[in-house]
């Protein structure tokens, strides 16, 4: 039941209706008078500490986007009938701000996040927005809280744009009111002391996404159902869930990351493969896209966006054709995979012969290259690293 | 890819861990000092007006269920990092309180709602609860706001139990804090002047639920993705979406209702059929279960929980074997279906020869019987109608 992506995205006409605004020339900034405590870098836990300010932009169907506000980080005052509490009309993005060697703040391909944020929002009936305007608001927020970007290698300020439906009615319908907001959280490197390769549990029971569903969006409703399967994997001693699809056992994603395999395919070619976007079940990751671009530019590895199955992975391992595998996402950049369990059997995936890398050689190189671009030490493709000052 | 329901529900062991509490003997009631305005019955819009009080019970992983509170209806003060805003960790229930001819408040099979609320919650990693205790809290709320139950035929107080994940962290994981709350809304009859039979648009692109997913729960994330398809159906002149599944075009649900068809099957039997619950894609509706029970008790119609396809419906219409069809749910009880559009072709479904009914004969009888039981005018099966005073 494959369908083209054009069939599952929200109607463009509906999207354009709301795309005007917000008007960033009307941004009002209220600075905090009670700055929050900054934790020592080594005490940071991912997404548990927040910077001083947040961006908040309300919208109503009657009036469109209201004037944007940057205000001290703090709670919302939302009616218990607000539809975000009932019908899951919430979506989000994740990107990071980095400090480069010159002390400038940088973002990495934020236009990709804004485009996906727009797709997620409109698929849920939330209003579309001027992507440049919202990005400008995010840049203002980062400039204001620049001191919150940790200046240690591998550290960054995680930015979390979010949109929620806020209309005060229990009717299931297109939101008549919503709130777009951005909070930020100083974070450390995903792996404090080099890579920590993970073992996965292939899940035969739970299916993350389906053609005709919304797995290609960052809708909140795609994430809450993964919590219990993830806990079961952890309880069984595995770090992440490997998501499968269909009778053939197609490998789709790993945890909240895109999945990559480097192998010698049955034609004998060295091939990097990741599932394709065309049936709407795979999140179009910014790191995924960046890796595809970088490896295609190298020219020494065949790059494929194509379905593959867990049985093909097992065959490649048995034949000695498996080279390495990794997950890819904003939080960790790349996450080396050293094995997985399927139907009670554990399978090993090779890491580099250089044991100090604790990752496949390509995985390791890609992490270095991506971090180099993100922190401005390597010149990446035009437009990837965006300087703020 | 059929799976038994036991494979997709949350692990029972995890559920039991949290099932102790809340302790309703510790309920604190704070009555409003500024009663809200009661609208005239004819001005009520579904889910848009709320009664004076709400039930609120917080939970943390460290301390379990806190003391329950009934307090004046009003907003929450929730941190913008709360996971309900990001990962869709929200679920809900819907049931109604009715006033019977003796002036007593009644609920309809509330134990079914509590059991499903527990299943939805635990599937999302939200804490389980003592179902009797939460139901007792709901009864106390209804007793306190009994004056908010409209006393006109067909009117009721819609009760909305809801659970949301509230931990202040962007990590995707089992909630370490949550809030269970109940708000109530006076509502009128779904059809103000008798039935209004609906036409459906069969959706070939969007898939509501799939095996291995969580379509069997009332997780919020099942609802927000339906808003855009529903709007497209409305824009094309249809009242609701008819949800299909798979290459064979299995009919699954209609809007937010279970789907029932009454036809003469190809064996010549008069058969009421609704999709089965066994692959986890169908919501186990309280109205669905009640209708199955009532029609099975009659004995004059074969009752089947079995998959059927839109092509079988079209064949039955072409052969003159289609008798009637309806959706079933708490909001409308039953919603007569007079036709649907599939691949650009409109198909008609018969209504009663008695045009004044504006529904199939069985649909009309079931509505009368269910309302009779709900309002205490007909003696239903033991335990169905629960008197509060």
Short mmCIF file of C-alpha atoms in Angstrom, two decimals, chain A residues 5-386:
data_model
loop_
_atom_site.label_atom_id
_atom_site.label_comp_id
_atom_site.label_asym_id
_atom_site.label_seq_id
_atom_site.Cartn_x
_atom_site.Cartn_y
_atom_site.Cartn_z
CA UNK A 5 4.17 11.66 -0.26
CA UNK A 6 2.07 14.20 -2.16
CA UNK A 7 -1.02 12.25 -1.19
CA UNK A 8 -0.39 12.39 2.54
CA UNK A 9 0.75 15.97 3.12
CA UNK A 10 -1.74 18.65 4.13
CA UNK A 11 -3.44 20.57 1.38
CA UNK A 12 -1.25 23.44 0.25
CA UNK A 13 -4.24 25.72 -0.21
CA UNK A 14 -5.11 25.36 3.47
CA UNK A 15 -1.48 25.97 4.39
CA UNK A 16 -1.18 29.18 2.39
CA UNK A 17 -4.26 30.66 4.09
CA UNK A 18 -2.32 30.96 7.33
CA UNK A 19 1.19 31.55 6.04
CA UNK A 20 1.12 35.32 6.54
CA UNK A 21 2.91 36.26 9.74
CA UNK A 22 3.96 36.46 12.43
CA UNK A 23 5.24 40.01 12.01
CA UNK A 24 8.69 40.02 13.63
CA UNK A 25 8.95 43.81 13.37
CA UNK A 26 6.40 43.83 16.21
CA UNK A 27 8.50 41.59 18.48
CA UNK A 28 8.28 42.70 22.12
CA UNK A 29 11.11 41.65 24.40
CA UNK A 30 10.67 41.51 28.16
CA UNK A 31 13.93 40.60 29.83
CA UNK A 32 14.05 38.57 32.99
CA UNK A 33 14.73 40.31 36.27
CA UNK A 34 15.46 37.01 38.01
CA UNK A 35 18.05 35.14 35.90
CA UNK A 36 17.95 31.37 36.23
CA UNK A 37 20.85 29.41 37.65
CA UNK A 38 23.35 28.07 35.10
CA UNK A 39 24.50 24.56 35.99
CA UNK A 40 28.14 23.50 35.56
CA UNK A 41 28.51 21.96 32.10
CA UNK A 42 29.19 18.49 33.46
CA UNK A 43 25.88 18.47 35.37
CA UNK A 44 23.70 19.14 32.33
CA UNK A 45 21.06 16.50 31.57
CA UNK A 46 19.51 16.57 28.09
CA UNK A 47 16.42 18.78 28.04
CA UNK A 48 16.13 19.19 31.81
CA UNK A 49 17.45 22.77 32.23
CA UNK A 50 16.20 25.84 30.43
CA UNK A 51 17.61 29.25 29.55
CA UNK A 52 16.25 32.58 30.77
CA UNK A 53 13.88 33.45 27.95
CA UNK A 54 11.35 31.97 25.55
CA UNK A 55 9.66 33.04 22.33
CA UNK A 56 5.86 32.90 22.31
CA UNK A 57 3.48 33.69 19.45
CA UNK A 58 -0.27 33.18 19.75
CA UNK A 59 -2.63 32.73 16.83
CA UNK A 60 -6.39 32.74 16.39
CA UNK A 61 -8.42 31.90 13.30
CA UNK A 62 -10.20 35.24 13.66
CA UNK A 63 -7.14 37.46 14.02
CA UNK A 64 -4.21 35.45 12.64
CA UNK A 65 -0.77 35.70 14.22
CA UNK A 66 -0.56 38.04 17.20
CA UNK A 67 2.53 40.10 17.98
CA UNK A 68 5.47 37.87 18.94
CA UNK A 69 6.85 38.08 22.44
CA UNK A 70 10.15 37.13 24.02
CA UNK A 71 9.58 36.84 27.76
CA UNK A 72 11.12 35.21 30.82
CA UNK A 73 10.88 31.40 30.73
CA UNK A 74 7.84 30.36 32.71
CA UNK A 75 4.57 28.45 32.79
CA UNK A 76 1.53 28.77 30.56
CA UNK A 77 -1.93 29.58 31.81
CA UNK A 78 -4.03 27.27 29.61
CA UNK A 79 -7.68 26.23 29.97
CA UNK A 80 -8.24 22.53 30.77
CA UNK A 81 -10.47 22.25 27.69
CA UNK A 82 -7.59 23.29 25.37
CA UNK A 83 -7.43 20.72 22.62
CA UNK A 84 -3.69 20.06 23.06
CA UNK A 85 -4.64 18.25 26.28
CA UNK A 86 -7.24 16.08 24.54
CA UNK A 87 -6.46 15.45 20.87
CA UNK A 88 -2.68 15.57 20.59
CA UNK A 89 -2.59 18.65 18.35
CA UNK A 90 1.07 19.32 19.14
CA UNK A 91 4.26 19.17 17.08
CA UNK A 92 7.85 20.22 17.57
CA UNK A 93 11.31 20.69 16.12
CA UNK A 94 14.79 20.18 17.49
CA UNK A 95 17.93 22.05 16.44
CA UNK A 96 21.00 23.42 18.17
CA UNK A 97 22.94 26.67 18.52
CA UNK A 98 26.73 26.31 18.68
CA UNK A 99 29.53 28.71 19.63
CA UNK A 100 32.33 28.71 17.05
CA UNK A 101 36.03 29.38 17.71
CA UNK A 102 35.46 33.12 17.13
CA UNK A 103 32.77 33.22 19.78
CA UNK A 104 29.97 33.59 17.25
CA UNK A 105 26.68 31.69 17.61
CA UNK A 106 25.78 29.40 14.70
CA UNK A 107 22.77 27.35 13.68
CA UNK A 108 22.90 24.26 11.44
CA UNK A 109 20.53 24.19 8.45
CA UNK A 110 17.66 25.82 10.39
CA UNK A 111 15.71 26.30 7.14
CA UNK A 112 15.24 22.50 7.05
CA UNK A 113 13.73 22.57 10.54
CA UNK A 114 11.42 25.45 9.68
CA UNK A 115 10.17 23.68 6.54
CA UNK A 116 9.48 20.48 8.48
CA UNK A 117 7.84 22.45 11.32
CA UNK A 118 5.51 23.95 8.73
CA UNK A 119 4.70 20.50 7.30
CA UNK A 120 4.04 19.03 10.76
CA UNK A 121 1.86 21.97 11.78
CA UNK A 122 -0.32 22.04 8.68
CA UNK A 123 -0.76 18.26 8.71
CA UNK A 124 -2.36 18.67 12.15
CA UNK A 125 -4.51 21.62 11.05
CA UNK A 126 -2.32 24.04 13.01
CA UNK A 127 -1.66 27.37 11.24
CA UNK A 128 1.17 27.73 8.78
CA UNK A 129 3.63 30.60 9.28
CA UNK A 130 6.26 32.64 7.51
CA UNK A 131 9.28 30.37 8.00
CA UNK A 132 11.80 33.23 7.69
CA UNK A 133 9.92 35.26 10.28
CA UNK A 134 9.82 32.47 12.86
CA UNK A 135 13.50 31.74 12.23
CA UNK A 136 14.27 35.42 12.79
CA UNK A 137 12.45 35.19 16.14
CA UNK A 138 14.51 32.13 17.06
CA UNK A 139 17.72 33.98 16.16
CA UNK A 140 16.68 36.91 18.37
CA UNK A 141 16.07 34.48 21.23
CA UNK A 142 19.49 32.87 20.74
CA UNK A 143 21.18 36.28 20.58
CA UNK A 144 19.50 37.30 23.85
CA UNK A 145 20.44 34.05 25.62
CA UNK A 146 23.82 33.62 23.91
CA UNK A 147 25.49 33.30 27.31
CA UNK A 148 23.48 30.12 27.78
CA UNK A 149 25.31 28.35 24.93
CA UNK A 150 28.01 26.33 26.69
CA UNK A 151 31.46 27.09 25.25
CA UNK A 152 32.93 23.61 25.60
CA UNK A 153 33.55 21.28 22.65
CA UNK A 154 30.49 19.17 21.90
CA UNK A 155 28.20 21.41 23.96
CA UNK A 156 25.36 23.46 22.51
CA UNK A 157 22.04 25.12 23.23
CA UNK A 158 19.23 22.80 22.16
CA UNK A 159 16.35 24.79 20.63
CA UNK A 160 12.82 23.43 20.84
CA UNK A 161 10.22 25.14 18.62
CA UNK A 162 6.77 23.79 19.50
CA UNK A 163 3.22 24.41 18.30
CA UNK A 164 0.12 23.48 20.30
CA UNK A 165 -3.62 23.72 19.67
CA UNK A 166 -5.22 25.89 22.36
CA UNK A 167 -8.87 26.38 21.42
CA UNK A 168 -11.13 25.93 24.42
CA UNK A 169 -13.55 23.37 23.05
CA UNK A 170 -13.95 19.58 23.13
CA UNK A 171 -15.09 19.43 19.50
CA UNK A 172 -12.61 17.54 17.29
CA UNK A 173 -11.87 20.02 14.53
CA UNK A 174 -9.35 22.38 12.98
CA UNK A 175 -7.87 24.50 15.80
CA UNK A 176 -9.33 27.99 16.09
CA UNK A 177 -6.47 29.04 18.38
CA UNK A 178 -2.89 27.92 18.81
CA UNK A 179 0.41 28.85 20.39
CA UNK A 180 3.86 28.62 18.80
CA UNK A 181 6.71 28.79 21.30
CA UNK A 182 10.42 28.17 21.51
CA UNK A 183 12.29 27.14 24.64
CA UNK A 184 16.00 26.43 24.82
CA UNK A 185 18.09 24.05 26.89
CA UNK A 186 21.88 23.95 27.32
CA UNK A 187 23.08 20.41 26.55
CA UNK A 188 26.29 18.47 26.66
CA UNK A 189 27.69 16.01 24.14
CA UNK A 190 25.46 12.98 23.77
CA UNK A 191 28.44 10.76 24.62
CA UNK A 192 30.42 12.37 27.43
CA UNK A 193 33.57 10.34 26.79
CA UNK A 194 33.59 9.40 23.11
CA UNK A 195 31.08 7.11 21.46
CA UNK A 196 29.04 4.54 23.33
CA UNK A 197 27.84 2.07 20.69
CA UNK A 198 24.34 0.75 21.34
CA UNK A 199 22.54 -2.57 21.06
CA UNK A 200 18.98 -2.53 19.72
CA UNK A 201 15.91 -4.66 20.31
CA UNK A 202 14.02 -5.24 17.07
CA UNK A 203 10.33 -4.82 17.96
CA UNK A 204 8.02 -7.38 16.35
CA UNK A 205 4.84 -6.07 17.98
CA UNK A 206 4.76 -2.28 17.90
CA UNK A 207 4.74 -0.42 14.61
CA UNK A 208 5.90 3.21 14.73
CA UNK A 209 4.37 4.49 11.49
CA UNK A 210 2.30 3.36 8.53
CA UNK A 211 1.67 4.51 4.96
CA UNK A 212 -1.26 6.92 5.13
CA UNK A 213 -0.27 7.89 8.69
CA UNK A 214 1.83 10.85 9.82
CA UNK A 215 5.19 9.22 10.61
CA UNK A 216 6.88 11.76 8.34
CA UNK A 217 6.00 14.58 10.75
CA UNK A 218 7.22 15.53 14.20
CA UNK A 219 3.68 15.33 15.59
CA UNK A 220 3.73 14.65 19.31
CA UNK A 221 1.43 11.67 18.80
CA UNK A 222 4.27 9.82 17.06
CA UNK A 223 6.36 9.86 20.23
CA UNK A 224 4.20 9.01 23.26
CA UNK A 225 3.40 5.51 21.89
CA UNK A 226 7.14 4.71 21.79
CA UNK A 227 7.64 5.18 25.53
CA UNK A 228 6.41 1.74 26.63
CA UNK A 229 8.23 -0.21 23.86
CA UNK A 230 11.38 1.78 24.69
CA UNK A 231 11.05 0.88 28.37
CA UNK A 232 10.59 -2.79 27.50
CA UNK A 233 13.76 -2.66 25.38
CA UNK A 234 15.66 -0.98 28.24
CA UNK A 235 14.36 -3.53 30.75
CA UNK A 236 15.64 -6.31 28.47
CA UNK A 237 19.07 -4.68 28.38
CA UNK A 238 18.89 -2.88 25.02
CA UNK A 239 19.44 0.84 24.49
CA UNK A 240 16.89 1.51 21.74
CA UNK A 241 14.06 -0.02 19.76
CA UNK A 242 14.70 -0.99 16.14
CA UNK A 243 11.37 -0.30 14.39
CA UNK A 244 10.21 -2.76 11.75
CA UNK A 245 7.41 -2.62 9.22
CA UNK A 246 5.41 -5.22 7.36
CA UNK A 247 5.56 -8.96 6.80
CA UNK A 248 9.02 -8.68 5.24
CA UNK A 249 10.52 -7.01 8.33
CA UNK A 250 11.53 -3.72 6.71
CA UNK A 251 13.85 -1.76 8.99
CA UNK A 252 12.47 1.80 9.34
CA UNK A 253 13.96 3.79 12.22
CA UNK A 254 15.87 3.28 15.47
CA UNK A 255 14.55 4.95 18.62
CA UNK A 256 13.89 8.52 17.47
CA UNK A 257 16.64 8.36 14.82
CA UNK A 258 16.97 7.53 11.14
CA UNK A 259 18.69 4.21 10.44
CA UNK A 260 21.79 3.76 8.26
CA UNK A 261 23.58 0.56 7.25
CA UNK A 262 26.95 0.33 5.49
CA UNK A 263 27.45 -3.04 3.84
CA UNK A 264 28.78 -4.79 0.81
CA UNK A 265 25.54 -5.44 -1.02
CA UNK A 266 24.83 -8.72 -2.80
CA UNK A 267 26.28 -7.17 -5.99
CA UNK A 268 29.55 -6.66 -4.11
CA UNK A 269 29.29 -2.85 -3.95
CA UNK A 270 30.11 -0.92 -0.77
CA UNK A 271 26.73 0.72 -0.11
CA UNK A 272 25.33 3.09 2.51
CA UNK A 273 21.59 2.53 2.68
CA UNK A 274 18.78 4.24 4.58
CA UNK A 275 15.02 3.79 4.13
CA UNK A 276 13.40 6.10 1.55
CA UNK A 277 10.96 8.91 2.34
CA UNK A 278 8.40 8.09 -0.32
CA UNK A 279 5.78 6.20 1.65
CA UNK A 280 5.48 8.80 4.42
CA UNK A 281 6.61 6.49 7.26
CA UNK A 282 10.12 7.90 7.70
CA UNK A 283 11.01 11.19 9.36
CA UNK A 284 12.97 13.39 6.91
CA UNK A 285 15.82 14.01 9.31
CA UNK A 286 18.14 16.99 8.87
CA UNK A 287 21.10 14.84 9.94
CA UNK A 288 19.87 12.10 7.57
CA UNK A 289 19.81 14.53 4.65
CA UNK A 290 23.20 15.96 5.59
CA UNK A 291 24.82 12.52 5.79
CA UNK A 292 23.38 11.50 2.40
CA UNK A 293 24.78 14.72 0.91
CA UNK A 294 28.21 14.36 2.48
CA UNK A 295 28.66 10.69 1.54
CA UNK A 296 27.38 11.30 -2.00
CA UNK A 297 29.99 14.09 -2.30
CA UNK A 298 32.78 11.67 -1.36
CA UNK A 299 32.01 9.41 -4.29
CA UNK A 300 33.72 6.33 -2.81
CA UNK A 301 30.54 4.74 -1.42
CA UNK A 302 27.31 3.97 -3.24
CA UNK A 303 24.47 5.81 -1.46
CA UNK A 304 20.94 4.37 -1.60
CA UNK A 305 17.61 5.51 -0.22
CA UNK A 306 15.92 2.14 -0.48
CA UNK A 307 13.94 -0.27 1.69
CA UNK A 308 15.89 -3.06 3.36
CA UNK A 309 14.83 -5.78 5.77
CA UNK A 310 16.16 -7.16 9.01
CA UNK A 311 16.63 -10.48 7.22
CA UNK A 312 18.93 -8.78 4.70
CA UNK A 313 20.88 -7.35 7.63
CA UNK A 314 21.13 -10.81 9.21
CA UNK A 315 22.28 -12.31 5.88
CA UNK A 316 24.90 -9.58 5.49
CA UNK A 317 26.17 -10.29 9.02
CA UNK A 318 26.28 -14.05 8.34
CA UNK A 319 28.10 -13.50 5.02
CA UNK A 320 30.61 -11.07 6.53
CA UNK A 321 29.27 -8.28 4.28
CA UNK A 322 28.06 -6.00 7.11
CA UNK A 323 30.51 -3.12 7.61
CA UNK A 324 28.80 -0.87 10.16
CA UNK A 325 25.46 0.66 11.15
CA UNK A 326 24.32 3.80 12.95
CA UNK A 327 21.34 5.91 13.90
CA UNK A 328 21.32 9.59 12.96
CA UNK A 329 19.55 12.51 14.63
CA UNK A 330 20.05 16.01 16.00
CA UNK A 331 20.56 14.97 19.61
CA UNK A 332 23.43 12.51 19.05
CA UNK A 333 24.45 13.35 15.43
CA UNK A 334 25.31 9.67 14.88
CA UNK A 335 24.84 6.74 17.25
CA UNK A 336 27.00 3.69 16.43
CA UNK A 337 25.15 0.37 16.53
CA UNK A 338 27.09 -2.66 17.70
CA UNK A 339 24.31 -5.20 17.44
CA UNK A 340 20.64 -6.06 17.77
CA UNK A 341 18.34 -8.75 19.07
CA UNK A 342 15.65 -10.23 16.83
CA UNK A 343 13.34 -13.07 17.88
CA UNK A 344 15.57 -13.80 20.88
CA UNK A 345 18.82 -14.04 18.91
CA UNK A 346 21.62 -11.49 19.31
CA UNK A 347 23.50 -10.34 16.21
CA UNK A 348 26.74 -8.36 16.21
CA UNK A 349 27.55 -5.48 13.89
CA UNK A 350 31.23 -4.62 13.38
CA UNK A 351 32.89 -1.49 14.75
CA UNK A 352 36.22 -0.05 13.55
CA UNK A 353 39.35 -2.20 13.86
CA UNK A 354 40.66 0.81 15.80
CA UNK A 355 38.96 -0.04 19.10
CA UNK A 356 39.49 3.47 20.45
CA UNK A 357 36.93 4.83 17.97
CA UNK A 358 34.08 2.74 19.43
CA UNK A 359 32.22 3.23 16.14
CA UNK A 360 32.51 2.21 12.52
CA UNK A 361 35.13 4.16 10.58
CA UNK A 362 32.56 5.92 8.39
CA UNK A 363 30.33 6.63 11.41
CA UNK A 364 33.31 8.19 13.16
CA UNK A 365 34.32 10.25 10.13
CA UNK A 366 30.77 11.53 9.61
CA UNK A 367 30.49 12.62 13.24
CA UNK A 368 33.78 14.52 12.98
CA UNK A 369 32.81 16.13 9.69
CA UNK A 370 29.31 17.14 10.83
CA UNK A 371 30.56 18.57 14.13
CA UNK A 372 33.30 20.39 12.22
CA UNK A 373 30.70 22.07 10.03
CA UNK A 374 28.33 22.75 12.92
CA UNK A 375 31.04 24.47 14.98
CA UNK A 376 32.37 26.34 11.93
CA UNK A 377 35.77 24.65 11.89
CA UNK A 378 35.11 22.99 8.50
CA UNK A 379 33.59 24.83 5.54
CA UNK A 380 30.44 22.86 4.69
CA UNK A 381 28.09 23.22 1.74
CA UNK A 382 26.78 26.78 1.24
CA UNK A 383 24.10 27.78 3.75
CA UNK A 384 24.55 24.87 6.15
CA UNK A 385 26.21 26.74 8.99
CA UNK A 386 24.37 29.99 9.70
#
